CSV table of C-alpha atoms in Angstrom, one decimal:
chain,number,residue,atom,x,y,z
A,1,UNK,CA,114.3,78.2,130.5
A,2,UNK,CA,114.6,78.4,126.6
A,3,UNK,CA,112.5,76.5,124.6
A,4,UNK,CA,113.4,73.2,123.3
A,5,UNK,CA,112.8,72.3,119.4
A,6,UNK,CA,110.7,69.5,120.5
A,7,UNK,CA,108.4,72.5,122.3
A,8,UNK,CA,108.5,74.9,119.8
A,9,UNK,CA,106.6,72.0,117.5
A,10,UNK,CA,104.3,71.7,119.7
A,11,UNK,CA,103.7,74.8,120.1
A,12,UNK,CA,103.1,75.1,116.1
A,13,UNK,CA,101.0,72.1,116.0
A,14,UNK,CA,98.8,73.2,119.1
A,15,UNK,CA,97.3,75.7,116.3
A,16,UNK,CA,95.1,72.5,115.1
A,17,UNK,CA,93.0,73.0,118.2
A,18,UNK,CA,90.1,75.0,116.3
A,19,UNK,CA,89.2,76.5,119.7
A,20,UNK,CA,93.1,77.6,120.2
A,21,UNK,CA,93.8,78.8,116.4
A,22,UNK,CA,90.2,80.8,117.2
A,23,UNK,CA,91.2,82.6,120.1
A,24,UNK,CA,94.5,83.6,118.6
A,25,UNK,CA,93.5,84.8,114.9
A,26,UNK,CA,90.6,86.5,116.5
A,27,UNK,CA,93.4,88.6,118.7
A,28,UNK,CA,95.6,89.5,115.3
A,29,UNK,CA,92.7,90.0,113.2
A,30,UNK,CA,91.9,93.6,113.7
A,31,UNK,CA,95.6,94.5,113.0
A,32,UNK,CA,96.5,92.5,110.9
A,33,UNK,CA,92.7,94.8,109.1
A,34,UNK,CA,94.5,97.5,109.8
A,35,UNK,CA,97.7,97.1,108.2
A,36,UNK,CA,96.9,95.5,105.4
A,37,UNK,CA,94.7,98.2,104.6
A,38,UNK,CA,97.1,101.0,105.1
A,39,UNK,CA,99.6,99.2,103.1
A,40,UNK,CA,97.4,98.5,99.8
A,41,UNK,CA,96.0,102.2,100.4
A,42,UNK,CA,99.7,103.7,101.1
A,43,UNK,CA,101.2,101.8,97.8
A,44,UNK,CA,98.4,102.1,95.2
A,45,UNK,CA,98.5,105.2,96.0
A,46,UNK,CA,102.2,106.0,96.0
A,47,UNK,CA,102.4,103.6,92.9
A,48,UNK,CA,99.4,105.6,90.9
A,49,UNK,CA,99.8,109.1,91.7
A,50,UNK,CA,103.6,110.0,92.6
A,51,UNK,CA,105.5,107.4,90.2
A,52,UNK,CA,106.8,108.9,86.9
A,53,UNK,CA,105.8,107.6,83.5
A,54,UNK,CA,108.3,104.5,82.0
A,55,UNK,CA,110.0,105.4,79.1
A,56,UNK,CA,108.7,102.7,76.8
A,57,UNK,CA,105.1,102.0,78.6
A,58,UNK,CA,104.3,105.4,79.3
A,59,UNK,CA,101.8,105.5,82.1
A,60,UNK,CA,100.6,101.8,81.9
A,61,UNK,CA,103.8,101.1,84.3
A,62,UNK,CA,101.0,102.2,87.2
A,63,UNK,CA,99.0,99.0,86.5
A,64,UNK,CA,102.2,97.3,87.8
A,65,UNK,CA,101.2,97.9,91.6
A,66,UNK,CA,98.1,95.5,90.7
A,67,UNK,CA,99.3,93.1,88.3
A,68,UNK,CA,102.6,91.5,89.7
A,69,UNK,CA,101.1,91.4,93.5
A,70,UNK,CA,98.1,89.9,92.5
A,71,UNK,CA,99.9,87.5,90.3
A,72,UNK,CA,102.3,86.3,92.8
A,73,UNK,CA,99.5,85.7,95.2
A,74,UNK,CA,97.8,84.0,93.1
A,75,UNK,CA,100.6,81.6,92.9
A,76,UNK,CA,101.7,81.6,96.2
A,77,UNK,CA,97.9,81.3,97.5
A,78,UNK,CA,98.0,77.5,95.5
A,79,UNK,CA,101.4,77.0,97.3
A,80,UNK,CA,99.7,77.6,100.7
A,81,UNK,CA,97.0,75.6,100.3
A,82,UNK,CA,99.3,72.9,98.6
A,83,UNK,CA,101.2,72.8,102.4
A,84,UNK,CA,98.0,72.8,104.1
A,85,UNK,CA,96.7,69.8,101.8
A,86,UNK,CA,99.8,67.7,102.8
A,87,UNK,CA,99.7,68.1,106.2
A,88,UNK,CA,95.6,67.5,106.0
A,89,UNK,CA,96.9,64.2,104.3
A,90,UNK,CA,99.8,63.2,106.8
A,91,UNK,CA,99.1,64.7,109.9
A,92,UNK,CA,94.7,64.9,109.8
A,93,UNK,CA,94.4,68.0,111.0
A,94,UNK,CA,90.9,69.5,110.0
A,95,UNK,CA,91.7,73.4,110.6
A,96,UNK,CA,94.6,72.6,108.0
A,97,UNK,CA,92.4,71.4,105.2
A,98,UNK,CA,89.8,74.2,106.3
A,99,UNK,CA,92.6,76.8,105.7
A,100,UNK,CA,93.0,75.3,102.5
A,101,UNK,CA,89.4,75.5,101.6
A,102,UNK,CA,89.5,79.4,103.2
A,103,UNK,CA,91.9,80.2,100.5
A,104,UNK,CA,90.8,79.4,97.3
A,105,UNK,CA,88.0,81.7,96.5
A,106,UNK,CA,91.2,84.1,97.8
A,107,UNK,CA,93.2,83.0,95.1
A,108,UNK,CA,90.5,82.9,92.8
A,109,UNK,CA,90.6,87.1,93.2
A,110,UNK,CA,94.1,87.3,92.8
A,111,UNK,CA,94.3,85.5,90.0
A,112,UNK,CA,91.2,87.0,88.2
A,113,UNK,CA,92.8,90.5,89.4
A,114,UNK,CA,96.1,89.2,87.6
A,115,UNK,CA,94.3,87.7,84.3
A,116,UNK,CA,92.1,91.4,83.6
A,117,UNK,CA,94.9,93.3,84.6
A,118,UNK,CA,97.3,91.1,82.3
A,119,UNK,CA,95.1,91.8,79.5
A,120,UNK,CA,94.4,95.1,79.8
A,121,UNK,CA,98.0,95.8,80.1
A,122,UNK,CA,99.0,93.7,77.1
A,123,UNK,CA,96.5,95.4,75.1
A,124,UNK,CA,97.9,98.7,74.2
A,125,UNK,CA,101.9,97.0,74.6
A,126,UNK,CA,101.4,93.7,72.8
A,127,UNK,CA,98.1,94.8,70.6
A,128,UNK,CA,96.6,91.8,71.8
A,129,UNK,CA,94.3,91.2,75.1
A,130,UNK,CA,95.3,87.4,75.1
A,131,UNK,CA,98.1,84.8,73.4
A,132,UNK,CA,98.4,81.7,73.9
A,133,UNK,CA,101.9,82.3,75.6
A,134,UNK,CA,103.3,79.8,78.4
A,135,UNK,CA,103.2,82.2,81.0
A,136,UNK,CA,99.5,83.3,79.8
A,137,UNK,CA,98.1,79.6,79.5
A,138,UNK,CA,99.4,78.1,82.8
A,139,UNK,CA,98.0,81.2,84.6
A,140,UNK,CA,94.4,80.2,82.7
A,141,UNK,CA,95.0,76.9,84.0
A,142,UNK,CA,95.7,77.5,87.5
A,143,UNK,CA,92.6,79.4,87.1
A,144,UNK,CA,90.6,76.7,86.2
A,145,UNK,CA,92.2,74.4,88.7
A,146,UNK,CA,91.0,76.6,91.4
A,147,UNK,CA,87.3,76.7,89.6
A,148,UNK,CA,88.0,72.8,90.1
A,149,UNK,CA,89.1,72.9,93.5
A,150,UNK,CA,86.3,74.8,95.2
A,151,UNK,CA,83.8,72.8,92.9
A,152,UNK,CA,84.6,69.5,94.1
A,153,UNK,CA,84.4,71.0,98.1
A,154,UNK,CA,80.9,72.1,97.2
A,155,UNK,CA,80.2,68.3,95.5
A,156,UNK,CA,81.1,65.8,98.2
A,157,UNK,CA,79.2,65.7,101.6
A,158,UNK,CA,81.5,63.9,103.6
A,159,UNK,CA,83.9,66.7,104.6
A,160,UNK,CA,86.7,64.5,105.4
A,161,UNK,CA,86.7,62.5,101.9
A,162,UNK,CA,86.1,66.1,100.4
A,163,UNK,CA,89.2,67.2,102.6
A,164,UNK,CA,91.0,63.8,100.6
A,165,UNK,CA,90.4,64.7,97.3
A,166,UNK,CA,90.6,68.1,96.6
A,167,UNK,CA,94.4,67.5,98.6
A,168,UNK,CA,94.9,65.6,95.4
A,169,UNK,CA,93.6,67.9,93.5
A,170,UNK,CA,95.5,70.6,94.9
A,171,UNK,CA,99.6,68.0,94.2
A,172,UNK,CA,98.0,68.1,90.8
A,173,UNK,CA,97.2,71.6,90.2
A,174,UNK,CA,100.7,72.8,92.1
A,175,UNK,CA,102.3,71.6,88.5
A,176,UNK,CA,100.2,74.4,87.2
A,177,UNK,CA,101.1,76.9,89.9
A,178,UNK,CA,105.0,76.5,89.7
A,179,UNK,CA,104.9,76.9,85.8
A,180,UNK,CA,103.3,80.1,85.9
A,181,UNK,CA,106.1,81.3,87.7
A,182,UNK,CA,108.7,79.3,86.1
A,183,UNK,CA,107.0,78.7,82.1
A,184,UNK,CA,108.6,81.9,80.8
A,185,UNK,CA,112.4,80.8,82.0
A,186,UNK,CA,112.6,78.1,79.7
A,187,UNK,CA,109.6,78.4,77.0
A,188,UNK,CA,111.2,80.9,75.3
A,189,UNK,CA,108.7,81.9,72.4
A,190,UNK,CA,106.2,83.5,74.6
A,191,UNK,CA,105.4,87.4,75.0
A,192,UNK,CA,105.4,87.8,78.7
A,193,UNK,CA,108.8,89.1,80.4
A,194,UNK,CA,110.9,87.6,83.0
A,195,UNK,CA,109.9,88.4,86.5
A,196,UNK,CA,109.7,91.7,87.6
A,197,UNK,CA,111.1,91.2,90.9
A,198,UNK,CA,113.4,88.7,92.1
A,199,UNK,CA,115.6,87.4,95.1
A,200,UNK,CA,118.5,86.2,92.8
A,201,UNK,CA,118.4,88.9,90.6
A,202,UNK,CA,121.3,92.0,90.8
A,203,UNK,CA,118.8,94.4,89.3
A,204,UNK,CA,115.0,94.4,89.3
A,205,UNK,CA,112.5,97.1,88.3
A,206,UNK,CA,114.3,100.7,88.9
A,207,UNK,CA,113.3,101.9,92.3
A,208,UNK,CA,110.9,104.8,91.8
A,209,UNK,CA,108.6,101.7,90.8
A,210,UNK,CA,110.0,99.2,93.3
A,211,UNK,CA,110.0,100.4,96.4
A,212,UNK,CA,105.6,101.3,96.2
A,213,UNK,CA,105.6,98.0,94.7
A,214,UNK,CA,107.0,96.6,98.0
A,215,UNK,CA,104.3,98.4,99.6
A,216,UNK,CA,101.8,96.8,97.8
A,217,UNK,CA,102.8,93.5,98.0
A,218,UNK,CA,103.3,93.7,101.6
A,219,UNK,CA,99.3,95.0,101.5
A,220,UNK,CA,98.0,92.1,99.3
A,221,UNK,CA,100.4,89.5,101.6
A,222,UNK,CA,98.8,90.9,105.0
A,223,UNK,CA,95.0,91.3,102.4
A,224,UNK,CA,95.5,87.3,102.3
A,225,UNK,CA,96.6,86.4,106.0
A,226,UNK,CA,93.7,88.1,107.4
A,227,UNK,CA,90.9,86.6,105.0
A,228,UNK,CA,92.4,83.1,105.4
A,229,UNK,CA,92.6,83.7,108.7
A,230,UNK,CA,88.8,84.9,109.4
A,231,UNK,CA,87.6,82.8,106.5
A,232,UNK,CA,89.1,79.6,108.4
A,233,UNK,CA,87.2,81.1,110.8
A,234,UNK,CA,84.3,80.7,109.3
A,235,UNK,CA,84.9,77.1,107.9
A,236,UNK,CA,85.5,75.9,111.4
A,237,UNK,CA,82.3,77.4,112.8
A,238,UNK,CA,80.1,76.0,109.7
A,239,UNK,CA,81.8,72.5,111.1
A,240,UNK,CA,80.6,73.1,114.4
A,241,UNK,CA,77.1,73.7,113.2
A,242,UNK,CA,76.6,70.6,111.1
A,243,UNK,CA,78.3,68.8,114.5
A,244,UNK,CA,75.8,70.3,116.4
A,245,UNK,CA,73.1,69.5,114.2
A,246,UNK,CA,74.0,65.7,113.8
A,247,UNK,CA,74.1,65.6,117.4
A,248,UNK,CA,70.3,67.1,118.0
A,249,UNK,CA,69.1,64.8,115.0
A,250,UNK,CA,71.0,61.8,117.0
A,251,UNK,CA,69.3,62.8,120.4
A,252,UNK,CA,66.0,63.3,118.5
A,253,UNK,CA,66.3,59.8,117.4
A,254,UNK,CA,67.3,58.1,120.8
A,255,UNK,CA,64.0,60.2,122.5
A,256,UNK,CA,61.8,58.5,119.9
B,1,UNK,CA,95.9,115.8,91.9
B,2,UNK,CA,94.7,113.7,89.2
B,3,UNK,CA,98.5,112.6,87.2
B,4,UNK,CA,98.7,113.3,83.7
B,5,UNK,CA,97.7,109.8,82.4
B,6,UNK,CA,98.2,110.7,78.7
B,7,UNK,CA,97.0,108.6,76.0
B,8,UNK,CA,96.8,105.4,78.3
B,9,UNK,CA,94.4,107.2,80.9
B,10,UNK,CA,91.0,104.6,80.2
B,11,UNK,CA,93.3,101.5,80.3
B,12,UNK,CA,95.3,102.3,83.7
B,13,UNK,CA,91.6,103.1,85.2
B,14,UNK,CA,89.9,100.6,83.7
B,15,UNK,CA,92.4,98.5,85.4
B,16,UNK,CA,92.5,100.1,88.9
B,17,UNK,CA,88.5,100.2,88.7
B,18,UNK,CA,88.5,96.4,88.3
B,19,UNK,CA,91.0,95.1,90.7
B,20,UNK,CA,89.5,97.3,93.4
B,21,UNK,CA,86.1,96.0,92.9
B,22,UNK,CA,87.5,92.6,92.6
B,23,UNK,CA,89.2,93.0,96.4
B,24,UNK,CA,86.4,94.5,97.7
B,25,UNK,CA,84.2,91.4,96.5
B,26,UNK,CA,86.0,88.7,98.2
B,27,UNK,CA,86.7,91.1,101.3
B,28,UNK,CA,82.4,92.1,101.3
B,29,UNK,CA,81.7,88.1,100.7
B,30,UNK,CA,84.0,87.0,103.3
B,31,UNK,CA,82.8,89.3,106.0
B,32,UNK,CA,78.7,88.5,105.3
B,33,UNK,CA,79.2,85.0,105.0
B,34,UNK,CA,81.5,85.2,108.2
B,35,UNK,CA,78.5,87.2,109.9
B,36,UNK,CA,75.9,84.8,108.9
B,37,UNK,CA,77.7,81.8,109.8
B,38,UNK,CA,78.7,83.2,113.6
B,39,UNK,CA,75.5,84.3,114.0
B,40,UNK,CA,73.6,80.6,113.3
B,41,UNK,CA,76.1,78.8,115.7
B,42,UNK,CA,75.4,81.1,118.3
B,43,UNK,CA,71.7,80.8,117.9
B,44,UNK,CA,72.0,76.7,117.4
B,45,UNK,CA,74.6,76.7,120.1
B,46,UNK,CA,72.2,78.5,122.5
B,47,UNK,CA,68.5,76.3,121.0
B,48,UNK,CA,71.3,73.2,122.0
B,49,UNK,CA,71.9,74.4,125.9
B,50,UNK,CA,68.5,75.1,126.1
B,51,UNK,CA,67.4,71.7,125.2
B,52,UNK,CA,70.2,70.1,127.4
């Protein structure tokens, strides 16, 4: 018999069972290892050593296979934990605000990846390492935001209240998140370019860059499933110890 | 097998060198802290079942 809707939602929201959403990351884990390996080694490699020089950037187009991939990580990392955070604060599931605390020291990679390699690149195009440009300055500020973010987890010892507001945190800093991507579409006087890559686009990057690209954002996507995956891992059993640890202190007490 | 980098050669390494190591960081980080963390619930969990 087919699945109902109703079932299928249950079946989703089963995944809140920390024993259940164990059992089943620890299963995908290894190939999910695997893959996202072979596709960061099989594109940065395409991308660095079998691409042809651009016309205009010469052989800094190669930096390309890092930069836009760990940029729209970074991005989509906050948007991740943004959906988490929300349904932490509607629904009170703790694996969903532990995913969401998983994921930010992920996003604090990408975005660092995406800020050097940003510079870098804009050194020998624009002459300049840094400008203040929309683009540049929201991306700074997500940065900070997520410096924020895992700051106040570490600050506050109730984990549920911690769980509260760094959700709040997280509405705020989205602002940040969607103007990275969106700043340089209407804020017209800064350096950056349009996006490289985009769904309602007819033309994108020409595709002796595009389809490695592909490759390597498909490696830095599967790169961020399995370390939120095994790092939600990890939040859930650090949980269970301070559960189990309350409970020997409380037994402790009552054999006094 | 090395491509012809031209004059942009230290800025497209420099760039490769750092993003790798960046990667490798929060993969290496994630997987001792994951390590350390399994292996102290196991050992609480099992001090806990001893104990009743």
């Amino acid at each position: 018999m087919p699945m109902s809707r109703t079932d299928k939602a249950n079946t989703f929201w089963s995944y809140a069972n920390p024993k259940k959403f164990l059992a089943t990351t620890e299963r995908m884990l290894p190939v999910l290892w695997v893959l996202a390996f072979a596709c960061l080694a099989i594109g940065l490699v395409w991308g660095f050593f079998f691409t042809p020089d651009d016309y205009r950037q010469g052989s800094t187009v190669k930096i390309i296979y890092l930069h836009v991939p760990s940029a729209l990580m970074a991005i989509n990392t906050w948007l991740m934990m943004l959906v988490t955070s929300l349904i932490w604060l509607i629904r009170r599931h703790h694996v969903s605000a532990l995913a969401a605390r998983a994921a930010a020291p992920v996003g604090i990679a990408f975005t660092l990846i995406a800020l050097v390699t940003g510079a870098i690149w804009g050194q020998p195009m624009w002459g300049t390492w840094w400008a203040w440009d929309p683009r540049l300055t929201s991306f700074l500020i997500l940065f900070l935001f997520y410096l924020g973010y895992v700051a106040l987890w570490e600050a506050i010892d109730d984990p549920d209240t911690a769980a509260d507001l760094t959700s709040v945190l997280c509405l705020v800093g989205s602002v940040f998140a969607l103007l990275s991507r969106y700043a340089v579409n209407f804020w017209n006087q800064g350096l950056h370019q349009g996006a490289s890559l985009s769904l309602d686009k007819e033309t994108n990057v020409a595709d002796v860059f595009y389809q490695p690209l592909l490759v390597a954002i498909a490696g830095f996507v599967l790169l961020f499933v399995a370390l939120v995956f095994y790092r939600t891992g990890t939040e859930i059993r650090a949980r269970r110890i301070k559960a189990l640890l309350a409970r020997e202190r409380a037994q402790e007490g009552m054999g006094r | 097998m090395m491509p012809d980098l031209g004059k942009y050669a230290d800025t497209v390494i420099s760039a490769y060198i750092v993003s790798l190591l960046l990667l490798a960081a929060i993969v290496a980080l994630s997987v001792w802290r994951g390590r350390r963390v399994r292996a102290e619930m196991e050992r609480i969990e099992a001090r806990v079942s001893k104990h009743g």
